[in-house]
Every structure is written in C-alpha cells, then in structure tokens.
JSON list of C-alpha atoms in Angstrom, two decimals:
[
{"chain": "A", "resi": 162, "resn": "UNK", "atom": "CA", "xyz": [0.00, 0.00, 0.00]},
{"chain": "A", "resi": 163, "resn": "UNK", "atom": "CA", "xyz": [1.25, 3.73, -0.46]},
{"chain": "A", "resi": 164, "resn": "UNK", "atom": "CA", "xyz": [0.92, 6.13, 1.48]},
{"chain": "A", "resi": 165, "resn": "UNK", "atom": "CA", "xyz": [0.48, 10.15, -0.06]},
{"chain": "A", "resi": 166, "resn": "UNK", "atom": "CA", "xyz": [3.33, 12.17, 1.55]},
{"chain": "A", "resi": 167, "resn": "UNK", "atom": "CA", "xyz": [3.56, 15.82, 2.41]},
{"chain": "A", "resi": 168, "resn": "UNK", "atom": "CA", "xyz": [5.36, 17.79, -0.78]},
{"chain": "A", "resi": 169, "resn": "UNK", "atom": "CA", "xyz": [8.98, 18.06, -0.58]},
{"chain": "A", "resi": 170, "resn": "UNK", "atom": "CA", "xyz": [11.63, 20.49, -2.06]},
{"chain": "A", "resi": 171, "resn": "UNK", "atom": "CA", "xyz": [13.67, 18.27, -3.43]},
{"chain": "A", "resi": 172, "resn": "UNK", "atom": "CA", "xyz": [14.17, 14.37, -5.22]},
{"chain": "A", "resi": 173, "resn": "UNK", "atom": "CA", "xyz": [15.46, 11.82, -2.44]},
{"chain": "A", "resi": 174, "resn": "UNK", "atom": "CA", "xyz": [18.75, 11.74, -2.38]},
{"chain": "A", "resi": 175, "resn": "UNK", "atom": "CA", "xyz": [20.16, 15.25, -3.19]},
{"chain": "A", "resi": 176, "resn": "UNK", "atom": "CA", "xyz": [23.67, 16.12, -3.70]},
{"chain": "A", "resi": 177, "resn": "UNK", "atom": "CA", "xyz": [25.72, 18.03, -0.79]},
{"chain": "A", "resi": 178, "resn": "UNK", "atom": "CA", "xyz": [27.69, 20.31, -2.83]},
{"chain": "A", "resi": 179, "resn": "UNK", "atom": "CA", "xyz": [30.11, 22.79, -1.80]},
{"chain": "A", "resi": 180, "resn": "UNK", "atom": "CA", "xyz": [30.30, 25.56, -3.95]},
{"chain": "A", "resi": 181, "resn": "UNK", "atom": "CA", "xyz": [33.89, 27.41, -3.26]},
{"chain": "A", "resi": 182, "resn": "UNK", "atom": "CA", "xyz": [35.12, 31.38, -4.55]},
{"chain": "A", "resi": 183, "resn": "UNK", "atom": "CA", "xyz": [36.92, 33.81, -3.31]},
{"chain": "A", "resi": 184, "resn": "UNK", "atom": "CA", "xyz": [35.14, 37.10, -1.71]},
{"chain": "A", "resi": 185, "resn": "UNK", "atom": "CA", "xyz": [36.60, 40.78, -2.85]},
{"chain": "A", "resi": 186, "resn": "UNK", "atom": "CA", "xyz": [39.38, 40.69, -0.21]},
{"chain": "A", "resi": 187, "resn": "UNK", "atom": "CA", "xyz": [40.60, 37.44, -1.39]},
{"chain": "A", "resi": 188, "resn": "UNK", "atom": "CA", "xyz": [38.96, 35.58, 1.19]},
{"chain": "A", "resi": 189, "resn": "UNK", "atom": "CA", "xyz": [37.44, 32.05, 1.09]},
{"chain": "A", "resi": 190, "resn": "UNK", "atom": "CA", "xyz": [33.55, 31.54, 1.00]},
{"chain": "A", "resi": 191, "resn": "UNK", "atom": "CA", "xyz": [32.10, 28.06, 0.98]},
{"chain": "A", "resi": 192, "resn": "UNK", "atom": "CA", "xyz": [28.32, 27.97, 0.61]},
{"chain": "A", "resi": 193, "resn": "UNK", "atom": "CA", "xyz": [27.11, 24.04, 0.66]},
{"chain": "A", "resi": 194, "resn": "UNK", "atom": "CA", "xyz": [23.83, 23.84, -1.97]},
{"chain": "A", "resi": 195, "resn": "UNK", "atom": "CA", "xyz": [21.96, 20.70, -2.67]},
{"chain": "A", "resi": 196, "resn": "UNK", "atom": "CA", "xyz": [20.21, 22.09, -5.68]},
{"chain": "A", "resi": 197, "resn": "UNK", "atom": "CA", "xyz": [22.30, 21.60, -8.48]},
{"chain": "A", "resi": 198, "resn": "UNK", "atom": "CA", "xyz": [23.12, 18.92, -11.27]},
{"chain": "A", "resi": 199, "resn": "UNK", "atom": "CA", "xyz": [24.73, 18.57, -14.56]},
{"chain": "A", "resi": 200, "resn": "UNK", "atom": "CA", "xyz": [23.17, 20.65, -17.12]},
{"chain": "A", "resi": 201, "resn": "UNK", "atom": "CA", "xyz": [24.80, 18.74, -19.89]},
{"chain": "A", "resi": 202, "resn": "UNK", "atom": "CA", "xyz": [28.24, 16.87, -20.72]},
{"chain": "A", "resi": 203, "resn": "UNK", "atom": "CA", "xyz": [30.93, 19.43, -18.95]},
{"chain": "A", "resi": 204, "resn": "UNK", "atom": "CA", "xyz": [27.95, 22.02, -17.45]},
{"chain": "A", "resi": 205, "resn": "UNK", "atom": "CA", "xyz": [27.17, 22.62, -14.10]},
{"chain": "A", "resi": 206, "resn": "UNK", "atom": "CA", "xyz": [23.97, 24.26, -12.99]},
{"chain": "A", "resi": 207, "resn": "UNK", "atom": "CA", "xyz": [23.58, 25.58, -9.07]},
{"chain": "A", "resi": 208, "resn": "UNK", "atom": "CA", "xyz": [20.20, 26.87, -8.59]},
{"chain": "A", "resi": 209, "resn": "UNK", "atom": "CA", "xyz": [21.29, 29.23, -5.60]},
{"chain": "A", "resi": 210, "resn": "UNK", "atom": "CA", "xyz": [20.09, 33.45, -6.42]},
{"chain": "A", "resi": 211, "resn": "UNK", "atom": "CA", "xyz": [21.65, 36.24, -6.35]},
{"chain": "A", "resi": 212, "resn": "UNK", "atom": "CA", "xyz": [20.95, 37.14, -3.05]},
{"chain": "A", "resi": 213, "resn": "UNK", "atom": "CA", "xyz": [24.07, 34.84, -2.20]},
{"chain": "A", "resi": 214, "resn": "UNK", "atom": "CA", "xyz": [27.60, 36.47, -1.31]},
{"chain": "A", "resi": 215, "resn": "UNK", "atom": "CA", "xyz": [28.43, 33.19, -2.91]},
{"chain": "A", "resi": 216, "resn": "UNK", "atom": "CA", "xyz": [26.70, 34.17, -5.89]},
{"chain": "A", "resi": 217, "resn": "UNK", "atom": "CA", "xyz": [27.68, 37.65, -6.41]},
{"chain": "A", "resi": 218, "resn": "UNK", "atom": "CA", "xyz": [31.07, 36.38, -6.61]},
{"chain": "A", "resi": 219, "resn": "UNK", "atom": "CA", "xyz": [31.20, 33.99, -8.97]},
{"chain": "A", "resi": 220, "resn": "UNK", "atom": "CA", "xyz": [29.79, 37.18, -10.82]},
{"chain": "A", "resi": 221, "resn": "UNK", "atom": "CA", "xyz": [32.70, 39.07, -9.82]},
{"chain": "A", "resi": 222, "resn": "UNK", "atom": "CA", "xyz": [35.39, 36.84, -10.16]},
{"chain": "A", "resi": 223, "resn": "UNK", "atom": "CA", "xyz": [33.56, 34.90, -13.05]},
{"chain": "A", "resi": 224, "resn": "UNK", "atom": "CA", "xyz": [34.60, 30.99, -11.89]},
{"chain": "A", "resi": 225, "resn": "UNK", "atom": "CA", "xyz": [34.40, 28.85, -8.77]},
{"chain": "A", "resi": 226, "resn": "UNK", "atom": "CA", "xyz": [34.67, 24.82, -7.46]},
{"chain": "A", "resi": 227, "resn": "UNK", "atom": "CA", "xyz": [32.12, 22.33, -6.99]},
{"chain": "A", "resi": 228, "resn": "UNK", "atom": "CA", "xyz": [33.58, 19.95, -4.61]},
{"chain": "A", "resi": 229, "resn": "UNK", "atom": "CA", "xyz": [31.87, 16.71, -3.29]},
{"chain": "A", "resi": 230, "resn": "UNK", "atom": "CA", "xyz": [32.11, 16.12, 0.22]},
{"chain": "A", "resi": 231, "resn": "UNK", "atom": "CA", "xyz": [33.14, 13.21, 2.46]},
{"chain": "A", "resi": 232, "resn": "UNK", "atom": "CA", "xyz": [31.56, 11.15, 5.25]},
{"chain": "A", "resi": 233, "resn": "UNK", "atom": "CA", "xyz": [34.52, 12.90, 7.49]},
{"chain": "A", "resi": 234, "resn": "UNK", "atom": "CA", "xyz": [33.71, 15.95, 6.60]},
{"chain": "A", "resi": 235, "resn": "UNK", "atom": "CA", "xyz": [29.56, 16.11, 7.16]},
{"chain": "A", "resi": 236, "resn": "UNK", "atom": "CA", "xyz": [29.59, 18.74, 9.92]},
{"chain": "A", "resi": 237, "resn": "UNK", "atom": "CA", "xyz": [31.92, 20.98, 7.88]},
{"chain": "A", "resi": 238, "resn": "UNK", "atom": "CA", "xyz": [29.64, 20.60, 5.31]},
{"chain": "A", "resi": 239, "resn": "UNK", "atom": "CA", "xyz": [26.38, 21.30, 7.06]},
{"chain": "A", "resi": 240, "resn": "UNK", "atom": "CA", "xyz": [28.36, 24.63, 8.69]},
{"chain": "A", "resi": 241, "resn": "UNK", "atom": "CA", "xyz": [28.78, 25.90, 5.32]},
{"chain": "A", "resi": 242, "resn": "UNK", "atom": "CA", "xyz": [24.61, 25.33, 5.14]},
{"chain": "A", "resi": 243, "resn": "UNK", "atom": "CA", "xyz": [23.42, 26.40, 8.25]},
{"chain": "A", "resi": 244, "resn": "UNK", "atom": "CA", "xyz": [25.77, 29.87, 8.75]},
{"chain": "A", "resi": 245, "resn": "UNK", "atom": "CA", "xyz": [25.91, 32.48, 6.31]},
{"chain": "A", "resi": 246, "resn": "UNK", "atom": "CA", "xyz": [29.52, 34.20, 5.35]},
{"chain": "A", "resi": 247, "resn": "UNK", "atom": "CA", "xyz": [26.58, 37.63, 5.65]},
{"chain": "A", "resi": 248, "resn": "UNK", "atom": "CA", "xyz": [26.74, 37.16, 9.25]},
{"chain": "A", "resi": 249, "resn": "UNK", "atom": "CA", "xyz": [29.85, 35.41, 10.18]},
{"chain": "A", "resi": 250, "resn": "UNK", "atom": "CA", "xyz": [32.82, 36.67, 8.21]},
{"chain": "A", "resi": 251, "resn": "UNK", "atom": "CA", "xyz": [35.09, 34.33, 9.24]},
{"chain": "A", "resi": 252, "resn": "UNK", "atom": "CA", "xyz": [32.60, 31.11, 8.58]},
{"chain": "A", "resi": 253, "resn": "UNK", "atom": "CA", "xyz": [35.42, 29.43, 6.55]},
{"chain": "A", "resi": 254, "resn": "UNK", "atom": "CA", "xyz": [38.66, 29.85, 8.68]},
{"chain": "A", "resi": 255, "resn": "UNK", "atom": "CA", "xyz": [36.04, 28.33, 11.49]},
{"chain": "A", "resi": 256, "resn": "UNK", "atom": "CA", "xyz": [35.35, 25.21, 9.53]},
{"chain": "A", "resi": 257, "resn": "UNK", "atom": "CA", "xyz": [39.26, 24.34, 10.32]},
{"chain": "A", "resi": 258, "resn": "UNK", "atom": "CA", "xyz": [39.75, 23.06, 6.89]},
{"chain": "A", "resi": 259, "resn": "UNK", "atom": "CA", "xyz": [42.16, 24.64, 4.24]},
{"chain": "A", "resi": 260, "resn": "UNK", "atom": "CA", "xyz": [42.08, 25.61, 0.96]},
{"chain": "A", "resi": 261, "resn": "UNK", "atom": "CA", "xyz": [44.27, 26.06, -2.27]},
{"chain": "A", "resi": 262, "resn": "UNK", "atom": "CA", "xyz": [44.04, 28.06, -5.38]},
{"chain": "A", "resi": 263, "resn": "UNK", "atom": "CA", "xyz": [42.79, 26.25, -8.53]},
{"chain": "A", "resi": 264, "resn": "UNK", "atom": "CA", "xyz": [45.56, 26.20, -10.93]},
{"chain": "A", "resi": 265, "resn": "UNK", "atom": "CA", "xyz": [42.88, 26.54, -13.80]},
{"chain": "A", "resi": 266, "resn": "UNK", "atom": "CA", "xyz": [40.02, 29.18, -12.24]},
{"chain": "A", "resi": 267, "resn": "UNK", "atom": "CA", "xyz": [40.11, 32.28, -9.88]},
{"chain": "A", "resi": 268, "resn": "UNK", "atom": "CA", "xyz": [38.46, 29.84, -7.32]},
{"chain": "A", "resi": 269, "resn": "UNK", "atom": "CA", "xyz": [40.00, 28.22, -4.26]},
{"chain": "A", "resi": 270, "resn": "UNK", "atom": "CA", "xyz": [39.86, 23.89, -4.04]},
{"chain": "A", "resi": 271, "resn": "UNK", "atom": "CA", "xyz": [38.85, 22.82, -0.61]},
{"chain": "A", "resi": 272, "resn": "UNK", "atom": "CA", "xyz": [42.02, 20.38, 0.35]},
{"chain": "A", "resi": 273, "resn": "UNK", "atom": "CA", "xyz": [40.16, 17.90, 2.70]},
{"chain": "A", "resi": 274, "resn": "UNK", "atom": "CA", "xyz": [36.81, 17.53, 0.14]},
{"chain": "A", "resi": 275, "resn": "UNK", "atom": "CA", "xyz": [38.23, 14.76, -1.95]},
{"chain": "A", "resi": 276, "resn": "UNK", "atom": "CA", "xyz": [36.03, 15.59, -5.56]},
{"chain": "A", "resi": 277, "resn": "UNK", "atom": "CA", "xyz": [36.42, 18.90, -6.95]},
{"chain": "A", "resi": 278, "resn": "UNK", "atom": "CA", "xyz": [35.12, 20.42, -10.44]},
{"chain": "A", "resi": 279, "resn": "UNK", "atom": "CA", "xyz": [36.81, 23.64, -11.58]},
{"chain": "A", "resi": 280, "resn": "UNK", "atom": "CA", "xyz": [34.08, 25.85, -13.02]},
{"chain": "A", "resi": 281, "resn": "UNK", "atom": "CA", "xyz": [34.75, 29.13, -15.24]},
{"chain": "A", "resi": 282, "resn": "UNK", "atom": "CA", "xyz": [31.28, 31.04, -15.07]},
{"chain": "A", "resi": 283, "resn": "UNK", "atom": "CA", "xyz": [28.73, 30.79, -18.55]},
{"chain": "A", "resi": 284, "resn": "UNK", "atom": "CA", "xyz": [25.75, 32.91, -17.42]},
{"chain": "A", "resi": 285, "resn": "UNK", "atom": "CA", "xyz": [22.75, 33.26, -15.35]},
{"chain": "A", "resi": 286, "resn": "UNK", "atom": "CA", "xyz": [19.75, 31.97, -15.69]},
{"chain": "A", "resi": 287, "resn": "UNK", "atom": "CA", "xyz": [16.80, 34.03, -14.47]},
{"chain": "A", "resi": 288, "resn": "UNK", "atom": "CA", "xyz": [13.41, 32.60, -15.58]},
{"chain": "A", "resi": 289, "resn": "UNK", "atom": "CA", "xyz": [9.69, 31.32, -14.45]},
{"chain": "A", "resi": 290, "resn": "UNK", "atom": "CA", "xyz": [11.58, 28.23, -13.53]},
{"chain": "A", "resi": 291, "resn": "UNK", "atom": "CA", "xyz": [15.07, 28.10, -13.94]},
{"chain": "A", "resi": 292, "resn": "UNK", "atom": "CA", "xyz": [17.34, 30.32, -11.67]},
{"chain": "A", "resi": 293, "resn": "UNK", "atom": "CA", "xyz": [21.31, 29.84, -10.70]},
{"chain": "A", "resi": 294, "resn": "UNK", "atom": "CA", "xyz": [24.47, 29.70, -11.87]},
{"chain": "A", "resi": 295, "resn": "UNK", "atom": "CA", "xyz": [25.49, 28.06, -15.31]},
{"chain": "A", "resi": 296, "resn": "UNK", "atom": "CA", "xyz": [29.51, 26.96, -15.28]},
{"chain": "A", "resi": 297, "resn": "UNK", "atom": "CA", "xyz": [31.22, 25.13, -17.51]},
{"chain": "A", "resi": 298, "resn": "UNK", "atom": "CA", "xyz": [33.58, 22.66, -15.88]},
{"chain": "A", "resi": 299, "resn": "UNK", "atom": "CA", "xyz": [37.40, 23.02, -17.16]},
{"chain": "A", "resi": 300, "resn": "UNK", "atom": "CA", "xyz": [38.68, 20.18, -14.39]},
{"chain": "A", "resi": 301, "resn": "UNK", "atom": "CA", "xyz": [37.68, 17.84, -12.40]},
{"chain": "A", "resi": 302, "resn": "UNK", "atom": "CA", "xyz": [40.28, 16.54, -9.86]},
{"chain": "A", "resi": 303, "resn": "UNK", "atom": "CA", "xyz": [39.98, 13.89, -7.08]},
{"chain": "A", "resi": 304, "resn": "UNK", "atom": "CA", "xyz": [42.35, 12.72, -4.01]},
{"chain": "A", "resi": 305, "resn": "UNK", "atom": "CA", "xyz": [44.51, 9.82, -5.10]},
{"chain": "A", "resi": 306, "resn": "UNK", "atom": "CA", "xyz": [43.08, 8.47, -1.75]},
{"chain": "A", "resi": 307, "resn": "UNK", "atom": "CA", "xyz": [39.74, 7.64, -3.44]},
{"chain": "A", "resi": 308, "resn": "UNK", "atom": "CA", "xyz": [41.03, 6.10, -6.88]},
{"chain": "A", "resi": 309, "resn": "UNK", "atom": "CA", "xyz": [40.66, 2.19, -7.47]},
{"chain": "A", "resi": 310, "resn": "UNK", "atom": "CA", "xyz": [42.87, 1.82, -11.42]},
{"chain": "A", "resi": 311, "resn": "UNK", "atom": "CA", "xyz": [42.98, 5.09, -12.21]},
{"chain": "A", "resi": 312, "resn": "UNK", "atom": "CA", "xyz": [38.97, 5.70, -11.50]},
{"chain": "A", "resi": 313, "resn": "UNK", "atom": "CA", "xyz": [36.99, 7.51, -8.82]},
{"chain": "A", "resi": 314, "resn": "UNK", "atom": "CA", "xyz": [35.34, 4.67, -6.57]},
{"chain": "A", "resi": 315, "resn": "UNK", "atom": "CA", "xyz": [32.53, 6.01, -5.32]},
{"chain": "A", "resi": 316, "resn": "UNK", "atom": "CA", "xyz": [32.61, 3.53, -1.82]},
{"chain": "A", "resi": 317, "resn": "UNK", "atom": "CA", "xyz": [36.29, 5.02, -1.59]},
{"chain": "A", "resi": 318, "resn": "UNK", "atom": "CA", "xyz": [35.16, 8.33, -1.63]},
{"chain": "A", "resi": 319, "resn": "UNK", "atom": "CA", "xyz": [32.03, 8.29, 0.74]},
{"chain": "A", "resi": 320, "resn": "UNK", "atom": "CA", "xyz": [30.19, 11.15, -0.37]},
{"chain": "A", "resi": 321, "resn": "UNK", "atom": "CA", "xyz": [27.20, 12.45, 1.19]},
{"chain": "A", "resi": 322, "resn": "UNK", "atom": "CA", "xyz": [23.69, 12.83, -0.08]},
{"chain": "A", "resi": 323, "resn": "UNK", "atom": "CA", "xyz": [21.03, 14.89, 1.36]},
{"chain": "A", "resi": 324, "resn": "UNK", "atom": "CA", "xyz": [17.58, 13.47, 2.23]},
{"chain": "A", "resi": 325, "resn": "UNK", "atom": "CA", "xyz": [15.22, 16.17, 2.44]},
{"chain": "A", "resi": 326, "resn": "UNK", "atom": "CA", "xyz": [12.40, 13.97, 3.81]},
{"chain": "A", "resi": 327, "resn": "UNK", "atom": "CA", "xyz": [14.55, 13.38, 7.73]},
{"chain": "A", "resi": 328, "resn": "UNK", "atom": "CA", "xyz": [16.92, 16.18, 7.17]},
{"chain": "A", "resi": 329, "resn": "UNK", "atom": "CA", "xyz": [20.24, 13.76, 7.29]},
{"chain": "A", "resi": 330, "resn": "UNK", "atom": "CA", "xyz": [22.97, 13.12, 5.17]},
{"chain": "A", "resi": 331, "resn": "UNK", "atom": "CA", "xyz": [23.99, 9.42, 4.13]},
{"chain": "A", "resi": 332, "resn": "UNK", "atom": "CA", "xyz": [26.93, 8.31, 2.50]},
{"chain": "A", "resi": 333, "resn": "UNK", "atom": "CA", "xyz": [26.25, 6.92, -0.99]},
{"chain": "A", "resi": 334, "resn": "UNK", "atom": "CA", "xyz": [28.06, 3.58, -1.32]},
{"chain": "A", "resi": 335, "resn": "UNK", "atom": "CA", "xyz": [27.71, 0.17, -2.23]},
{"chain": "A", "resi": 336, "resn": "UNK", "atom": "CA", "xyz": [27.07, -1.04, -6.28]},
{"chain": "A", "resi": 337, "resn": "UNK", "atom": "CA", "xyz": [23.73, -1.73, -6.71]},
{"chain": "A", "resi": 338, "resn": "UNK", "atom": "CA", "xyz": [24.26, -3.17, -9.92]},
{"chain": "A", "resi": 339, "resn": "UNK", "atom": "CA", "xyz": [26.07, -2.00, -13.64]},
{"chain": "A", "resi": 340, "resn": "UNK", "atom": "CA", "xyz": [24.59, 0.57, -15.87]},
{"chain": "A", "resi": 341, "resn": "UNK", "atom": "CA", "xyz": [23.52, 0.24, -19.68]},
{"chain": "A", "resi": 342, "resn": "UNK", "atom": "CA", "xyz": [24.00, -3.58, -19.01]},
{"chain": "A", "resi": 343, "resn": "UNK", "atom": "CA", "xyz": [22.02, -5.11, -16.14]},
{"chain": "A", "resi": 344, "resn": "UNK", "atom": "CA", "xyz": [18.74, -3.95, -17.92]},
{"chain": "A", "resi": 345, "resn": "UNK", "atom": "CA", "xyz": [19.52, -5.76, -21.47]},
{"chain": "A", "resi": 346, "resn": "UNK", "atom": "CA", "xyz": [18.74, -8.97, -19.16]},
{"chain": "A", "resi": 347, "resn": "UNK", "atom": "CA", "xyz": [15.23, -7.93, -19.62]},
{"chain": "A", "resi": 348, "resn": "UNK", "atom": "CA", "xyz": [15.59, -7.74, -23.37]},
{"chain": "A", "resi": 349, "resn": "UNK", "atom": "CA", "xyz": [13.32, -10.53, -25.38]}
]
C-alpha cells in the first residue's frame, strides 16, 4: 500500500555540494547547496540566487569549485549550510579546513573535500523556472586516496547525499548493480 506524503523540495537523495570562490578581499567563502546537477556533458547548474555572497562572486570573479564532500567531513559541510559568510565573516577559517588556489580558475579547491570540479562562469539563468548559476567545468580533480585503477570509486570516496524527507545526510556507497547492461537482461 502507499501512502500520499507531504510535498517536498527536493528528489530523495540530493547532492551536498560545496560551492567554493573567493570574496573581494581574497577571502574564502564556501556555501554548501543541494540544488544543483549537470546541465549537460561538462555544465554545471547551481540553482542558488543572487541574493548569495556566494553568488555575487562567482559574478565578480567569473569561476568557482564544486567539490563533493566526504563522510569525514559532514559537519563541515552542514556549517557551510546552516551559517551564512553575511553574518559570520570568518565562517570558513572556522570550519578548520584549508584551501588552495585552482591552478585553472580564480576559485580556491577545498584540500580535505576529496572531488572537486573547476568551473569558469557561462551565465545566469533568471526565468519562471530556472534560476542559478550556469559553469562550464574546465577540471575535475579527485584525491589519489579515493582512486581504485585510475577511476573515482565512489565507496572510496564516501560522499554524502542529502535526504530532504529526515533532514540527514547518508553516504552513498555500495554497487547496486552495472549501468547500460544489467537492464539488457530484460531484453526478449
């Protein structure tokens, strides 16, 4: 039997990502956003407005980093959700972790998050039902920590997915099965 549900923002399980730039004093700003995707092959879209600092400087600066997040790292990534850089300047420096300037975009990499995509702005969208940030993705870089043969494994890495419905983050792990394969089984 199913049971209706009260509407949610959101499609079970959301990505934690932490969207990293630099302010106008050179500072870091980390601002952790669940809505975003991939637009299309090497595209990024963050739905986050302009009312974030985060925001206005990608605008400025024109680029920024999308980095996954760790298991380890889940309370550093909820303080870059629950405290705005508005109200606490020094919201980054309190996270305790450290950061190091892309070699490829005017954007800081966040050392300890081990999945990072290196973003030089495209434009924003502002319409009826698109709004955020459009980047297009010039690297992508991960912590030799979290590589099986030259690949990203994904139990290695134990990134963190938002579920909007109990407000926790779970690690995403554990191969369910092998995509465009397993479903030719069903093929007559």
């Amino acid at each position: 039997m199913r049971k209706d549900l009260e509407t949610k923002d959101g499609i079970f399980p959301m990505p934690v990502l932490m969207i990293a730039t630099y302010n106008e004093d050179g500072s870091v700003d980390v601002m952790n956003a669940a809505w975003g995707t991939m637009l299309d092959t090497g595209l990024v879209l963050l739905n986050i407005s302009e009312s974030h600092r985060t925001t206005q400087n990608i605008l400025a600066r024109r680029a920024f980093t999308v980095s996954i997040p760790d298991a380890k790292h889940a309370t550093e990534a909820d303080w870059f959700g629950v405290v705005s850089a508005n109200g606490t300047p020094d919201k980054f420096e309190r996270s305790g972790l450290t950061a190091v300037p892309s070699s490829r975009v005017d954007a800081p990499v966040i050392a300890e998050f081990p999945l990072c995509m290196e973003c030089e702005f495209v434009t924003f969208l502002d319409e009826e039902y698109a709004a955020g940030v459009v980047g297009k993705v010039v690297n992508v870089s991960a912590d030799e920590s979290v590589m099986t043969d030259g690949k990203v494994d994904i139990d290695k890495a134990e990134a963190i997915a938002y579920d909007p419905y109990t407000h926790g983050y779970y690690k995403v792990s554990g191969r369910a099965g092998n995509a465009f394969r397993d479903g030719y089984k069903l093929k007559k």
